[in-house]
GROMACS .gro file of N, CA and C in nm:
model
  168
    1MET      N    1   0.471  -0.094  -1.521
    1MET     CA    2   0.486  -0.165  -1.382
    1MET      C    3   0.460  -0.047  -1.286
    2ASN      N    4   0.397   0.053  -1.295
    2ASN     CA    5   0.335   0.143  -1.175
    2ASN      C    6   0.195   0.038  -1.145
    3ARG      N    7   0.126   0.003  -1.197
    3ARG     CA    8   0.000  -0.102  -1.213
    3ARG      C    9   0.041  -0.198  -1.094
    4VAL      N   10   0.154  -0.269  -1.112
    4VAL     CA   11   0.207  -0.389  -1.060
    4VAL      C   12   0.193  -0.366  -0.888
    5ARG      N   13   0.284  -0.267  -0.891
    5ARG     CA   14   0.315  -0.190  -0.792
    5ARG      C   15   0.176  -0.157  -0.668
    6GLY      N   16   0.110  -0.080  -0.784
    6GLY     CA   17  -0.006   0.013  -0.664
    6GLY      C   18  -0.091  -0.119  -0.639
    7VAL      N   19  -0.115  -0.271  -0.688
    7VAL     CA   20  -0.172  -0.358  -0.639
    7VAL      C   21  -0.139  -0.437  -0.522
    8VAL      N   22  -0.001  -0.444  -0.524
    8VAL     CA   23   0.079  -0.515  -0.449
    8VAL      C   24   0.065  -0.426  -0.284
    9MET      N   25   0.055  -0.253  -0.328
    9MET     CA   26   0.035  -0.208  -0.216
    9MET      C   27  -0.047  -0.207  -0.155
   10LEU      N   28  -0.158  -0.188  -0.231
   10LEU     CA   29  -0.302  -0.222  -0.177
   10LEU      C   30  -0.340  -0.366  -0.129
   11LEU      N   31  -0.234  -0.447  -0.143
   11LEU     CA   32  -0.290  -0.599  -0.062
   11LEU      C   33  -0.197  -0.546   0.060
   12ALA      N   34  -0.061  -0.520   0.039
   12ALA     CA   35  -0.006  -0.524   0.171
   12ALA      C   36  -0.052  -0.386   0.263
   13GLY      N   37  -0.160  -0.300   0.214
   13GLY     CA   38  -0.207  -0.238   0.299
   13GLY      C   39  -0.346  -0.301   0.365
   14CYS      N   40  -0.396  -0.353   0.296
   14CYS     CA   41  -0.517  -0.406   0.315
   14CYS      C   42  -0.460  -0.492   0.431
   15PHE      N   43  -0.359  -0.602   0.444
   15PHE     CA   44  -0.297  -0.676   0.521
   15PHE      C   45  -0.284  -0.620   0.651
   16ALA      N   46  -0.209  -0.496   0.643
   16ALA     CA   47  -0.157  -0.421   0.773
   16ALA      C   48  -0.280  -0.359   0.834
   17LEU      N   49  -0.400  -0.345   0.774
   17LEU     CA   50  -0.476  -0.305   0.862
   17LEU      C   51  -0.584  -0.418   0.906
   18TYR      N   52  -0.566  -0.486   0.868
   18TYR     CA   53  -0.633  -0.626   0.905
   18TYR      C   54  -0.579  -0.655   1.023
   19GLU      N   55  -0.475  -0.649   1.006
   19GLU     CA   56  -0.343  -0.752   1.190
   19GLU      C   57  -0.371  -0.605   1.258
   20GLY      N   58  -0.368  -0.498   1.216
   20GLY     CA   59  -0.426  -0.385   1.334
   20GLY      C   60  -0.525  -0.421   1.394
   21TRP      N   61  -0.607  -0.417   1.261
   21TRP     CA   62  -0.787  -0.433   1.334
   21TRP      C   63  -0.776  -0.545   1.447
   22ARG      N   64  -0.712  -0.659   1.430
   22ARG     CA   65  -0.727  -0.765   1.459
   22ARG      C   66  -0.696  -0.763   1.621
   23THR      N   67  -0.560  -0.680   1.660
   23THR     CA   68  -0.463  -0.720   1.763
   23THR      C   69  -0.571  -0.597   1.833
   24LEU      N   70  -0.575  -0.485   1.796
   24LEU     CA   71  -0.648  -0.357   1.794
   24LEU      C   72  -0.588  -0.307   1.957
   25THR      N   73  -0.495  -0.339   2.037
   25THR     CA   74  -0.458  -0.284   2.156
   25THR      C   75  -0.340  -0.326   2.155
   26GLY      N   76  -0.240  -0.167   2.209
   26GLY     CA   77  -0.104  -0.155   2.194
   26GLY      C   78  -0.040  -0.069   2.103
   27SER      N   79   0.084  -0.049   2.089
   27SER     CA   80   0.176   0.003   2.010
   27SER      C   81   0.175  -0.045   1.867
   28ARG      N   82   0.171  -0.172   1.857
   28ARG     CA   83   0.198  -0.280   1.722
   28ARG      C   84   0.090  -0.277   1.690
   29ALA      N   85  -0.058  -0.246   1.752
   29ALA     CA   86  -0.149  -0.242   1.625
   29ALA      C   87  -0.178  -0.078   1.593
   30VAL      N   88  -0.096   0.012   1.642
   30VAL     CA   89  -0.138   0.135   1.591
   30VAL      C   90  -0.032   0.146   1.463
   31LEU      N   91   0.099   0.056   1.496
   31LEU     CA   92   0.165   0.099   1.435
   31LEU      C   93   0.105   0.035   1.308
   32ALA      N   94   0.041  -0.074   1.301
   32ALA     CA   95   0.031  -0.167   1.163
   32ALA      C   96  -0.112  -0.088   1.112
   33ILE      N   97  -0.188   0.001   1.229
   33ILE     CA   98  -0.294   0.096   1.124
   33ILE      C   99  -0.215   0.225   1.042
   34VAL      N  100  -0.114   0.277   1.100
   34VAL     CA  101  -0.034   0.405   1.024
   34VAL      C  102   0.015   0.335   0.904
   35LEU      N  103   0.088   0.234   0.893
   35LEU     CA  104   0.111   0.157   0.801
   35LEU      C  105   0.056   0.092   0.661
   36GLY      N  106  -0.042   0.069   0.732
   36GLY     CA  107  -0.144   0.028   0.645
   36GLY      C  108  -0.203   0.148   0.622
   37VAL      N  109  -0.210   0.255   0.642
   37VAL     CA  110  -0.268   0.395   0.560
   37VAL      C  111  -0.195   0.446   0.462
   38VAL      N  112  -0.074   0.461   0.527
   38VAL     CA  113   0.050   0.496   0.416
   38VAL      C  114   0.028   0.414   0.304
   39ALA      N  115   0.038   0.272   0.332
   39ALA     CA  116   0.049   0.160   0.190
   39ALA      C  117  -0.064   0.201   0.118
   40LEU      N  118  -0.172   0.211   0.152
   40LEU     CA  119  -0.290   0.238   0.088
   40LEU      C  120  -0.284   0.380   0.002
   41ALA      N  121  -0.242   0.485   0.085
   41ALA     CA  122  -0.196   0.579   0.006
   41ALA      C  123  -0.050   0.605  -0.097
   42LEU      N  124   0.005   0.459  -0.065
   42LEU     CA  125   0.111   0.466  -0.216
   42LEU      C  126   0.057   0.388  -0.282
   43ALA      N  127  -0.039   0.302  -0.251
   43ALA     CA  128  -0.073   0.237  -0.383
   43ALA      C  129  -0.180   0.338  -0.488
   44ALA      N  130  -0.227   0.426  -0.435
   44ALA     CA  131  -0.333   0.547  -0.463
   44ALA      C  132  -0.270   0.606  -0.589
   45TRP      N  133  -0.148   0.637  -0.518
   45TRP     CA  134  -0.031   0.728  -0.565
   45TRP      C  135   0.027   0.621  -0.693
   46HIS      N  136   0.066   0.520  -0.682
   46HIS     CA  137   0.075   0.463  -0.798
   46HIS      C  138  -0.012   0.395  -0.924
   47LEU      N  139  -0.132   0.397  -0.847
   47LEU     CA  140  -0.223   0.363  -0.973
   47LEU      C  141  -0.291   0.483  -1.039
   48THR      N  142  -0.292   0.610  -0.994
   48THR     CA  143  -0.295   0.720  -1.104
   48THR      C  144  -0.190   0.789  -1.130
   49ARG      N  145  -0.087   0.753  -1.102
   49ARG     CA  146   0.039   0.793  -1.228
   49ARG      C  147   0.018   0.769  -1.367
   50LYS      N  148   0.076   0.863  -1.402
   50LYS     CA  149   0.083   0.808  -1.539
   50LYS      C  150   0.212   0.745  -1.644
   51GLU      N  151   0.233   0.651  -1.647
   51GLU     CA  152   0.345   0.551  -1.704
   51GLU      C  153   0.433   0.667  -1.779
   52ALA      N  154   0.580   0.635  -1.731
   52ALA     CA  155   0.671   0.742  -1.806
   52ALA      C  156   0.721   0.679  -1.931
   53LYS      N  157   0.746   0.786  -2.011
   53LYS     CA  158   0.804   0.693  -2.170
   53LYS      C  159   0.913   0.669  -2.138
   54ARG      N  160   0.954   0.537  -2.215
   54ARG     CA  161   1.075   0.537  -2.255
   54ARG      C  162   1.174   0.578  -2.323
   55LEU      N  163   1.232   0.584  -2.291
   55LEU     CA  164   1.400   0.618  -2.379
   55LEU      C  165   1.425   0.601  -2.473
   56VAL      N  166   1.419   0.406  -2.549
   56VAL     CA  167   1.477   0.341  -2.602
   56VAL      C  168   1.308   0.293  -2.709
   0.00000   0.00000   0.00000
């Protein structure tokens, strides 16, 4: 499940960075770029985490 979350966050981060780059002015662009960077950081965290062992 962490791999799926990582890929989804990677796509969301790329989309947010693209939208921030496309507008490139104003506070919405800054917010989009910040959200993109945070999403890429979360994607890296999800993709490098070990899978938790199941209890069952």
